[in-house]
Amino acid sequence: MQRLKLWIIAAAVLTLGACKKDLGPDVAPVTFNGQIVLDASIAGPAFPLDKVKVIITNTANNLKNETTADAQGKISLSNISPGRYEIQATLTLTATEYASITGNYASSEVVFNAVEQIDITAQSGTVTVTLIYGQLAKEWIIKQIYYAGSHTSNGAMFRDQFLELYNNSDHDLYADSLYFGQVYGINTARESQDMTKPYFLPTGSFDWTKSIGMSDTRANDNYVYCRSVFRIPGNGKTYKVAPGASIIIAQNAQNHKAPYVGATGESVTVKDPSLTVDLSNADFEVYLGNYPGNNQLASDVDNPAVPNIETILRGSGRDLILDNLGREAIVIFKWPGGAPAQWPTFPSPEETTVTTATSKYIQVPATYLEDAVELQQTPVARRTAKRIPAISDAGYTYVPGGSYSSQSSIRKTKSVVNGRRILQDTNNSTNDFGSLTKADPSKTAFAD
């Protein structure tokens, strides 16, 4: 989280649909009205609502339209085709503008943003969109996520996945005891969710206040819930990372371009080495071959030259397996104290009873997060409800080629200072990330 920010938490979506002549003979157009307001905690300053830029996408045909609010924050759009829409809204202020409006110092531009979905009908009425504050800056960020994997028969499938974490500060950092995790959420597409269930919020996300044992009324806004958690080892001064440098965390620290002997003694190979990557020089790998109760994957072979990540919560995965479709969210965080066994855990809000076999998810305070990135499926209509609250990531990223495309999501460059790249972080991954046509673990790849 690179600087002080604001997010537009969209209680619903403003939409711009097709022209009336495009709606078809049996579909009557509707008028949609929206109103942008300020959260009570920041209601004093007069933010320029007429600078709010809105990109609206029809999830059925992926057509995009752009508009802006007026000075009063109103949006009125006529001839809207009823259906499901996705909104991306952004307000960017320079540091000078922000200081002039609020009286508070900002070292760089301040960004307000949101991404949300809603069904638009004739009964939608006027929808309120509320601006709220986000989190302060942190130093570690997620630079690259290779979740798509490579071709299922010609490539390495999912076994060549990796994460790249980046020191976005101007001083040395130590990776020791840095945690990362996969956030639990709903895999069903929003369009197919049964919204009559009592454990869903209106946005489609889980309502964690309904989880058995939960007493925190801010359970949905102030935390994420991890289905797996891992920790980088070290004594506090073991793994130094210079400003503008990265570390690579591999699912399997092998050269996936060449054959290697798998856990069963048989050769693990690819038909087309150009589709995959060499991870034999990764900084860390996740090895679960000796984890109690784990059914070891044939591809999960320990590379003795690469340090193993410590496993805090394995979850249901047989390795560090990222969802190839993009139904995923990754967080990195630091825990200020207390053994992992003492961390709070909660069952899914779907659960009505808890037994010894019930899965529980680690509750991580949003204030502990260094960075959070939401992923989504490439087709708009298949996208799921958010796993991460907007205070931590108001948007999402995806690779255009989809699953098994060899592509990765990579963070954009904001600026270059004395040769050091400062990567963009507005807490909206929709704005902050681009993609590579081929994932690159060399640490030298950047998106300009």
Coordinates of C-alpha atoms in Angstrom, one line a residue:
M1 CA 0.0 0.0 0.0
Q2 CA 2.2 2.8 -1.4
R3 CA 0.6 5.9 0.0
L4 CA -2.4 7.4 1.8
K5 CA -5.5 6.6 -0.3
L6 CA -9.2 6.7 -0.5
W7 CA -11.5 4.2 -1.9
I8 CA -15.0 4.4 -3.4
I9 CA -16.9 1.6 -1.8
A10 CA -19.6 1.1 -4.3
A11 CA -22.8 0.0 -2.7
A12 CA -23.9 -0.6 -6.3
V13 CA -22.9 0.0 -9.8
L14 CA -23.5 3.0 -12.1
T15 CA -24.1 1.8 -15.6
L16 CA -24.0 3.0 -19.1
G17 CA -25.6 0.5 -21.5
A18 CA -26.2 0.1 -25.1
C19 CA -28.1 2.6 -27.2
K20 CA -31.9 1.9 -27.4
K21 CA -31.6 0.6 -30.9
D22 CA -29.1 -2.1 -29.6
L23 CA -31.4 -3.4 -26.8
G24 CA -33.5 -5.7 -28.9
P25 CA -37.3 -5.6 -29.4
D26 CA -38.2 -7.3 -26.1
V27 CA -35.9 -5.3 -23.8
A28 CA -37.1 -2.0 -22.5
P29 CA -34.4 0.5 -21.6
V30 CA -34.2 2.0 -18.1
T31 CA -32.7 5.2 -16.6
F32 CA -30.1 4.7 -13.9
N33 CA -29.3 7.4 -11.2
G34 CA -26.4 7.4 -8.9
Q35 CA -25.1 9.7 -6.1
I36 CA -21.5 9.9 -4.8
V37 CA -21.2 11.0 -1.2
L38 CA -18.5 11.2 1.4
D39 CA -18.1 8.9 4.4
A40 CA -19.0 10.6 7.7
S41 CA -15.3 10.5 8.8
I42 CA -14.3 12.7 5.9
A43 CA -17.4 14.7 5.2
G44 CA -15.8 18.1 5.9
P45 CA -13.4 18.5 2.9
A46 CA -15.0 19.5 -0.5
F47 CA -13.5 16.9 -2.8
P48 CA -14.0 17.6 -6.5
L49 CA -16.6 14.9 -7.3
D50 CA -16.7 16.1 -10.9
K51 CA -13.2 14.5 -11.4
V52 CA -14.5 11.0 -10.6
K53 CA -13.9 9.0 -13.8
V54 CA -16.1 5.9 -14.3
I55 CA -15.6 3.0 -16.6
I56 CA -18.6 0.8 -17.0
T57 CA -18.6 -2.7 -18.5
N58 CA -21.5 -4.8 -19.5
T59 CA -20.7 -8.3 -18.3
A60 CA -22.6 -10.0 -21.0
N61 CA -20.7 -8.5 -24.0
N62 CA -17.7 -6.8 -22.3
L63 CA -18.4 -3.4 -24.0
K64 CA -16.9 -0.5 -22.1
N65 CA -18.1 3.0 -21.7
E66 CA -16.7 6.0 -19.8
T67 CA -18.4 8.9 -18.0
T68 CA -17.8 11.3 -15.1
A69 CA -20.0 12.6 -12.2
D70 CA -21.1 16.2 -12.0
A71 CA -20.0 18.7 -9.4
Q72 CA -22.6 17.4 -7.0
G73 CA -21.6 13.8 -7.6
K74 CA -24.7 12.9 -9.6
I75 CA -24.8 10.5 -12.5
S76 CA -27.9 10.0 -14.6
L77 CA -27.7 7.6 -17.5
S78 CA -30.6 6.9 -19.8
N79 CA -31.3 4.1 -22.3
I80 CA -29.6 1.5 -20.1
S81 CA -30.1 -2.1 -21.0
P82 CA -31.2 -4.1 -17.9
G83 CA -28.6 -6.6 -16.8
R84 CA -25.4 -7.0 -14.8
Y85 CA -22.7 -4.3 -15.0
E86 CA -19.3 -3.8 -13.5
I87 CA -18.0 -0.3 -12.5
Q88 CA -14.5 1.0 -12.1
A89 CA -14.4 4.5 -10.5
T90 CA -11.3 6.6 -9.9
L91 CA -10.6 10.0 -8.5
T92 CA -6.9 11.2 -8.6
L93 CA -5.7 14.3 -6.8
T94 CA -2.2 15.7 -7.0
A95 CA -0.4 16.1 -3.7
T96 CA -1.0 19.9 -3.9
E97 CA -4.7 19.5 -4.5
Y98 CA -5.0 17.1 -1.6
A99 CA -3.1 19.4 0.7
S100 CA -5.2 22.4 -0.4
I101 CA -8.5 20.5 0.2
T102 CA -7.7 18.7 3.5
G103 CA -4.8 20.7 5.0
N104 CA -2.9 17.4 5.2
Y105 CA 0.5 16.7 3.6
A106 CA 0.8 14.0 0.9
S107 CA 4.1 13.0 -0.6
S108 CA 2.6 12.1 -3.9
E109 CA -0.8 11.9 -5.7
V110 CA -3.8 10.5 -3.8
V111 CA -6.1 8.0 -5.5
F112 CA -9.7 7.1 -4.8
N113 CA -11.1 4.0 -6.5
A114 CA -13.5 1.1 -6.6
V115 CA -14.7 -1.9 -8.6
E116 CA -18.1 -3.4 -8.0
Q117 CA -21.0 -5.2 -9.8
I118 CA -24.7 -4.9 -9.6
D119 CA -27.9 -5.9 -11.5
I120 CA -29.6 -2.9 -13.2
T121 CA -33.3 -3.0 -13.5
A122 CA -36.2 -0.5 -13.7
Q123 CA -36.5 -0.8 -9.9
S124 CA -32.9 0.1 -9.1
G125 CA -33.6 3.6 -7.9
T126 CA -30.8 6.1 -6.9
V127 CA -27.7 4.3 -5.7
T128 CA -25.4 5.8 -3.2
V129 CA -21.6 5.5 -3.7
T130 CA -19.6 6.3 -0.5
L131 CA -16.0 7.6 -0.5
I132 CA -13.9 6.3 2.5
Y133 CA -10.3 6.4 3.6
G134 CA -7.9 3.5 2.9
Q135 CA -4.6 2.4 4.4
L136 CA -1.2 4.0 4.8
A137 CA 1.9 3.1 2.8
K138 CA 3.9 -0.1 3.3
E139 CA 7.2 -1.2 1.8
W140 CA 6.9 -4.7 0.5
I141 CA 4.6 -5.1 -2.5
I142 CA 3.6 -8.0 -4.8
K143 CA 5.3 -7.4 -8.2
Q144 CA 4.5 -10.4 -10.3
I145 CA 2.0 -13.3 -10.0
Y146 CA 2.3 -16.2 -12.3
Y147 CA -0.9 -18.1 -11.6
A148 CA -2.1 -19.1 -15.1
G149 CA 0.5 -21.9 -15.6
S150 CA 1.5 -23.2 -19.0
H151 CA -0.1 -25.6 -21.4
T152 CA -1.6 -28.7 -19.9
S153 CA 0.1 -31.2 -22.3
N154 CA 2.9 -29.2 -23.9
G155 CA 3.9 -27.1 -20.9
A156 CA 4.3 -27.6 -17.2
M157 CA 0.6 -27.1 -16.3
F158 CA 0.6 -25.5 -12.8
R159 CA 3.8 -26.8 -11.4
D160 CA 5.8 -23.8 -12.7
Q161 CA 3.8 -21.1 -10.8
F162 CA 5.6 -18.5 -8.8
L163 CA 5.3 -15.1 -6.9
E164 CA 7.7 -12.2 -7.1
L165 CA 7.8 -9.8 -4.1
Y166 CA 9.5 -6.4 -4.4
N167 CA 11.2 -3.9 -2.1
N168 CA 9.5 -0.7 -3.1
S169 CA 11.2 1.4 -0.4
D170 CA 14.4 3.4 -0.5
H171 CA 16.3 1.3 2.0
D172 CA 17.3 -2.3 2.7
L173 CA 14.6 -4.6 3.9
Y174 CA 14.9 -8.1 5.4
A175 CA 12.5 -10.8 4.1
D176 CA 12.8 -12.8 7.3
S177 CA 9.4 -13.6 8.9
L178 CA 7.5 -12.1 6.0
Y179 CA 4.2 -14.0 5.6
F180 CA 2.1 -14.6 2.5
G181 CA -1.2 -16.3 2.1
Q182 CA -4.1 -17.3 -0.1
V183 CA -7.4 -15.7 0.8
Y184 CA -10.5 -17.8 1.1
G185 CA -13.5 -16.8 -0.9
I186 CA -16.3 -17.9 -3.2
N187 CA -15.5 -19.6 -6.5
T188 CA -19.0 -19.4 -7.9
A189 CA -19.5 -16.7 -10.5
R190 CA -21.5 -13.8 -9.2
E191 CA -24.1 -14.3 -11.9
S192 CA -24.7 -17.8 -10.6
Q193 CA -24.8 -17.1 -6.9
D194 CA -27.8 -17.9 -4.8
M195 CA -28.2 -14.5 -3.1
T196 CA -31.0 -15.8 -0.9
K197 CA -28.4 -17.5 1.3
P198 CA -28.0 -15.6 4.6
Y199 CA -24.2 -15.8 4.7
F200 CA -23.7 -13.5 1.6
L201 CA -23.3 -9.8 1.6
P202 CA -25.2 -7.8 -1.1
T203 CA -21.9 -7.7 -3.0
G204 CA -21.8 -11.5 -3.1
S205 CA -18.9 -11.7 -0.7
F206 CA -19.1 -13.9 2.5
D207 CA -20.6 -12.2 5.5
W208 CA -18.0 -13.1 8.1
T209 CA -20.1 -11.7 10.9
K210 CA -22.2 -14.9 10.4
S211 CA -19.2 -17.2 11.1
I212 CA -19.6 -19.3 14.2
G213 CA -17.8 -17.7 17.1
M214 CA -17.5 -14.3 15.5
S215 CA -18.2 -11.3 17.7
D216 CA -16.5 -8.5 15.7
T217 CA -19.1 -6.4 13.9
R218 CA -16.3 -5.1 11.5
A219 CA -15.4 -8.7 10.5
N220 CA -15.9 -8.0 6.8
D221 CA -14.1 -4.7 6.5
N222 CA -11.1 -5.0 8.8
Y223 CA -9.7 -8.5 8.0
V224 CA -9.0 -11.1 5.4
Y225 CA -9.4 -14.8 6.0
C226 CA -6.5 -17.0 4.7
R227 CA -6.9 -20.6 3.6
S228 CA -3.1 -21.1 3.5
V229 CA -0.3 -19.2 5.1
F230 CA 3.5 -19.5 4.6
R231 CA 6.4 -17.7 6.2
I232 CA 9.9 -16.9 4.9
P233 CA 12.5 -18.3 7.3
G234 CA 15.5 -16.4 8.9
N235 CA 16.8 -14.9 12.1
G236 CA 15.8 -11.3 11.2
K237 CA 18.9 -10.4 9.3
T238 CA 19.3 -13.4 7.0
Y239 CA 17.7 -12.4 3.7
K240 CA 18.5 -8.8 2.9
V241 CA 16.7 -7.3 -0.1
A242 CA 18.0 -4.0 -1.6
P243 CA 15.7 -1.2 -2.7
G244 CA 14.3 -2.0 -6.1
A245 CA 15.2 -5.7 -5.8
S246 CA 13.0 -8.8 -5.7
I247 CA 12.7 -12.3 -4.3
I248 CA 11.1 -15.2 -6.2
I249 CA 9.0 -17.8 -4.4
A250 CA 8.5 -20.9 -6.5
Q251 CA 6.0 -23.7 -6.2
N252 CA 8.8 -26.0 -7.3
A253 CA 12.3 -24.6 -7.6
Q254 CA 13.2 -26.7 -10.7
N255 CA 14.2 -25.9 -14.3
H256 CA 10.9 -26.7 -15.8
K257 CA 12.3 -26.4 -19.3
A258 CA 14.3 -29.6 -18.8
P259 CA 13.4 -33.1 -17.5
Y260 CA 13.8 -33.8 -13.8
V261 CA 13.2 -36.8 -11.6
G262 CA 9.9 -36.5 -9.8
A263 CA 8.9 -37.7 -6.3
T264 CA 7.8 -41.1 -7.8
G265 CA 11.2 -41.6 -9.5
E266 CA 9.8 -41.0 -12.9
S267 CA 10.8 -38.2 -15.2
V268 CA 8.8 -35.0 -15.2
T269 CA 9.1 -33.4 -18.7
V270 CA 7.5 -30.8 -21.0
K271 CA 7.1 -31.1 -24.8
D272 CA 7.7 -27.4 -25.5
P273 CA 10.3 -25.8 -23.2
S274 CA 9.5 -22.4 -24.6
L275 CA 6.2 -22.4 -22.8
T276 CA 7.6 -22.6 -19.3
V277 CA 10.3 -21.1 -17.0
D278 CA 13.5 -22.0 -15.2
L279 CA 12.9 -21.7 -11.4
S280 CA 16.0 -23.5 -10.3
N281 CA 17.5 -20.2 -9.1
A282 CA 14.5 -19.1 -7.1
D283 CA 15.1 -17.6 -3.7
F284 CA 12.6 -19.8 -1.9
E285 CA 10.3 -22.7 -2.7
V286 CA 7.3 -24.3 -1.0
Y287 CA 7.9 -28.0 -0.4
L288 CA 5.1 -30.0 1.1
G289 CA 6.4 -33.5 0.3
N290 CA 7.1 -34.2 3.9
Y291 CA 4.2 -32.3 5.4
P292 CA 2.1 -34.5 7.7
G293 CA -1.0 -35.8 6.0
N294 CA -0.2 -34.4 2.6
N295 CA -0.6 -36.6 -0.5
Q296 CA 2.7 -35.6 -2.2
L297 CA 2.5 -34.5 -5.8
A298 CA 4.9 -36.2 -8.2
S299 CA 6.1 -32.8 -9.3
D300 CA 6.9 -31.7 -5.7
V301 CA 10.6 -32.4 -5.4
D302 CA 12.8 -30.6 -2.9
N303 CA 15.7 -28.5 -4.4
P304 CA 18.4 -28.6 -1.6
A305 CA 20.0 -25.5 -3.1
V306 CA 16.9 -23.4 -2.5
P307 CA 15.6 -22.6 1.1
N308 CA 12.2 -24.0 1.9
I309 CA 9.3 -21.7 3.0
E310 CA 7.8 -22.5 6.4
T311 CA 4.2 -23.8 6.3
I312 CA 1.9 -22.2 8.9
L313 CA -1.4 -23.4 7.4
R314 CA -1.4 -25.8 4.4
G315 CA -5.1 -25.7 3.9
S316 CA -6.4 -28.2 1.3
G317 CA -3.6 -27.6 -1.2
R318 CA -1.0 -30.4 -2.0
D319 CA 1.5 -27.6 -2.8
L320 CA 1.5 -23.9 -3.4
I321 CA -1.1 -24.2 -6.1
L322 CA -2.6 -21.0 -7.4
D323 CA -6.0 -21.1 -9.1
N324 CA -5.2 -21.2 -12.8
L325 CA -8.6 -19.6 -13.6
G326 CA -7.8 -16.6 -11.4
R327 CA -10.2 -17.2 -8.6
E328 CA -7.6 -16.2 -6.1
A329 CA -6.3 -13.4 -3.9
I330 CA -2.7 -13.1 -2.4
V331 CA -1.7 -11.1 0.6
I332 CA 1.7 -10.5 2.2
F333 CA 1.9 -9.4 5.8
K334 CA 3.8 -9.1 9.0
W335 CA 2.5 -10.4 12.3
P336 CA 3.7 -8.2 15.2
G337 CA 3.7 -10.9 17.9
G338 CA 2.3 -14.2 19.1
A339 CA 2.8 -17.7 17.9
P340 CA 0.8 -18.8 14.8
A341 CA -1.0 -21.4 17.0
Q342 CA -2.5 -18.4 18.9
W343 CA -3.8 -16.6 15.8
P344 CA -7.6 -16.4 15.6
T345 CA -9.3 -18.8 13.1
F346 CA -12.9 -19.0 12.0
P347 CA -15.0 -21.4 10.0
S348 CA -16.6 -20.4 6.7
P349 CA -19.9 -18.4 7.2
E350 CA -21.6 -21.3 5.4
E351 CA -21.0 -23.7 8.3
T352 CA -23.8 -24.3 10.7
T353 CA -21.9 -26.6 13.0
V354 CA -18.2 -26.9 13.9
T355 CA -16.5 -30.3 14.4
T356 CA -12.8 -31.3 14.5
A357 CA -13.0 -31.9 10.7
T358 CA -14.3 -28.3 10.0
S359 CA -11.8 -26.2 8.0
K360 CA -10.9 -22.9 9.7
Y361 CA -9.3 -19.8 8.2
I362 CA -6.8 -17.5 9.7
Q363 CA -8.1 -14.0 10.4
V364 CA -5.5 -11.5 9.4
P365 CA -6.1 -7.8 10.3
A366 CA -5.9 -5.5 7.3
T367 CA -3.6 -3.2 9.3
Y368 CA -1.0 -6.0 9.2
L369 CA -1.0 -6.3 5.4
E370 CA 2.0 -5.1 3.4
D371 CA 0.1 -5.7 0.2
A372 CA -3.0 -7.4 -1.2
V373 CA -3.8 -8.4 -4.8
E374 CA -7.1 -9.7 -6.0
L375 CA -7.2 -11.9 -9.1
Q376 CA -10.2 -12.7 -11.3
Q377 CA -11.1 -14.8 -14.2
T378 CA -10.5 -13.4 -17.7
P379 CA -14.2 -13.6 -18.9
V380 CA -16.2 -10.8 -17.2
A381 CA -19.3 -13.0 -16.8
R382 CA -17.4 -15.6 -14.8
R383 CA -15.9 -13.3 -12.2
T384 CA -16.5 -13.9 -8.5
A385 CA -17.3 -11.8 -5.5
K386 CA -14.3 -10.2 -3.9
R387 CA -12.2 -11.9 -1.3
I388 CA -10.3 -8.8 -0.2
P389 CA -12.1 -5.7 1.2
A390 CA -11.8 -2.6 -0.9
I391 CA -9.7 -0.9 1.8
S392 CA -6.9 -3.3 0.9
D393 CA -7.5 -3.7 -2.9
A394 CA -10.4 -2.0 -4.6
G395 CA -9.8 -3.7 -7.9
Y396 CA -8.4 -6.9 -9.4
T397 CA -6.0 -8.1 -12.1
Y398 CA -6.0 -11.0 -14.6
V399 CA -4.1 -12.2 -17.6
P400 CA -5.8 -11.7 -21.0
G401 CA -4.9 -15.2 -22.2
G402 CA -6.5 -16.9 -19.3
S403 CA -5.5 -20.2 -17.8
Y404 CA -2.5 -22.2 -19.0
S405 CA -1.4 -19.3 -21.2
S406 CA 2.1 -18.9 -19.8
Q407 CA 1.2 -15.2 -19.0
S408 CA 1.6 -13.4 -15.7
S409 CA 0.2 -10.3 -14.0
I410 CA 2.9 -7.7 -13.3
R411 CA 2.8 -4.4 -11.5
K412 CA 3.3 -1.2 -13.5
T413 CA 6.2 1.2 -13.0
K414 CA 5.2 4.6 -11.5
S415 CA 8.6 6.3 -11.8
V416 CA 12.3 5.9 -11.8
V417 CA 14.4 7.7 -9.2
N418 CA 18.2 7.5 -9.5
G419 CA 17.9 4.2 -11.5
R420 CA 15.5 2.6 -9.0
R421 CA 12.0 1.7 -10.2
I422 CA 9.2 2.7 -7.9
L423 CA 6.3 0.5 -8.8
Q424 CA 2.7 1.8 -8.9
D425 CA 0.4 1.2 -6.0
T426 CA -2.9 2.9 -5.8
N427 CA -4.6 0.0 -4.0
N428 CA -6.5 -0.8 -7.1
S429 CA -5.0 -3.7 -9.0
T430 CA -7.1 -2.9 -12.0
N431 CA -5.1 0.3 -12.4
D432 CA -1.8 -1.0 -11.0
F433 CA -1.1 -4.2 -13.0
G434 CA -0.5 -5.1 -16.6
S435 CA 0.6 -8.5 -18.0
L436 CA 3.5 -10.3 -19.5
T437 CA 2.9 -12.5 -22.5
K438 CA 5.4 -14.9 -20.9
A439 CA 6.0 -15.1 -17.2
D440 CA 9.6 -14.0 -16.3
P441 CA 11.3 -15.0 -13.0
S442 CA 14.6 -13.2 -13.9
K443 CA 13.7 -10.2 -11.6
T444 CA 14.5 -7.9 -14.6
A445 CA 11.1 -7.8 -16.1
F446 CA 9.0 -4.7 -15.7
A447 CA 5.8 -3.2 -17.0
D448 CA 6.1 0.4 -18.0

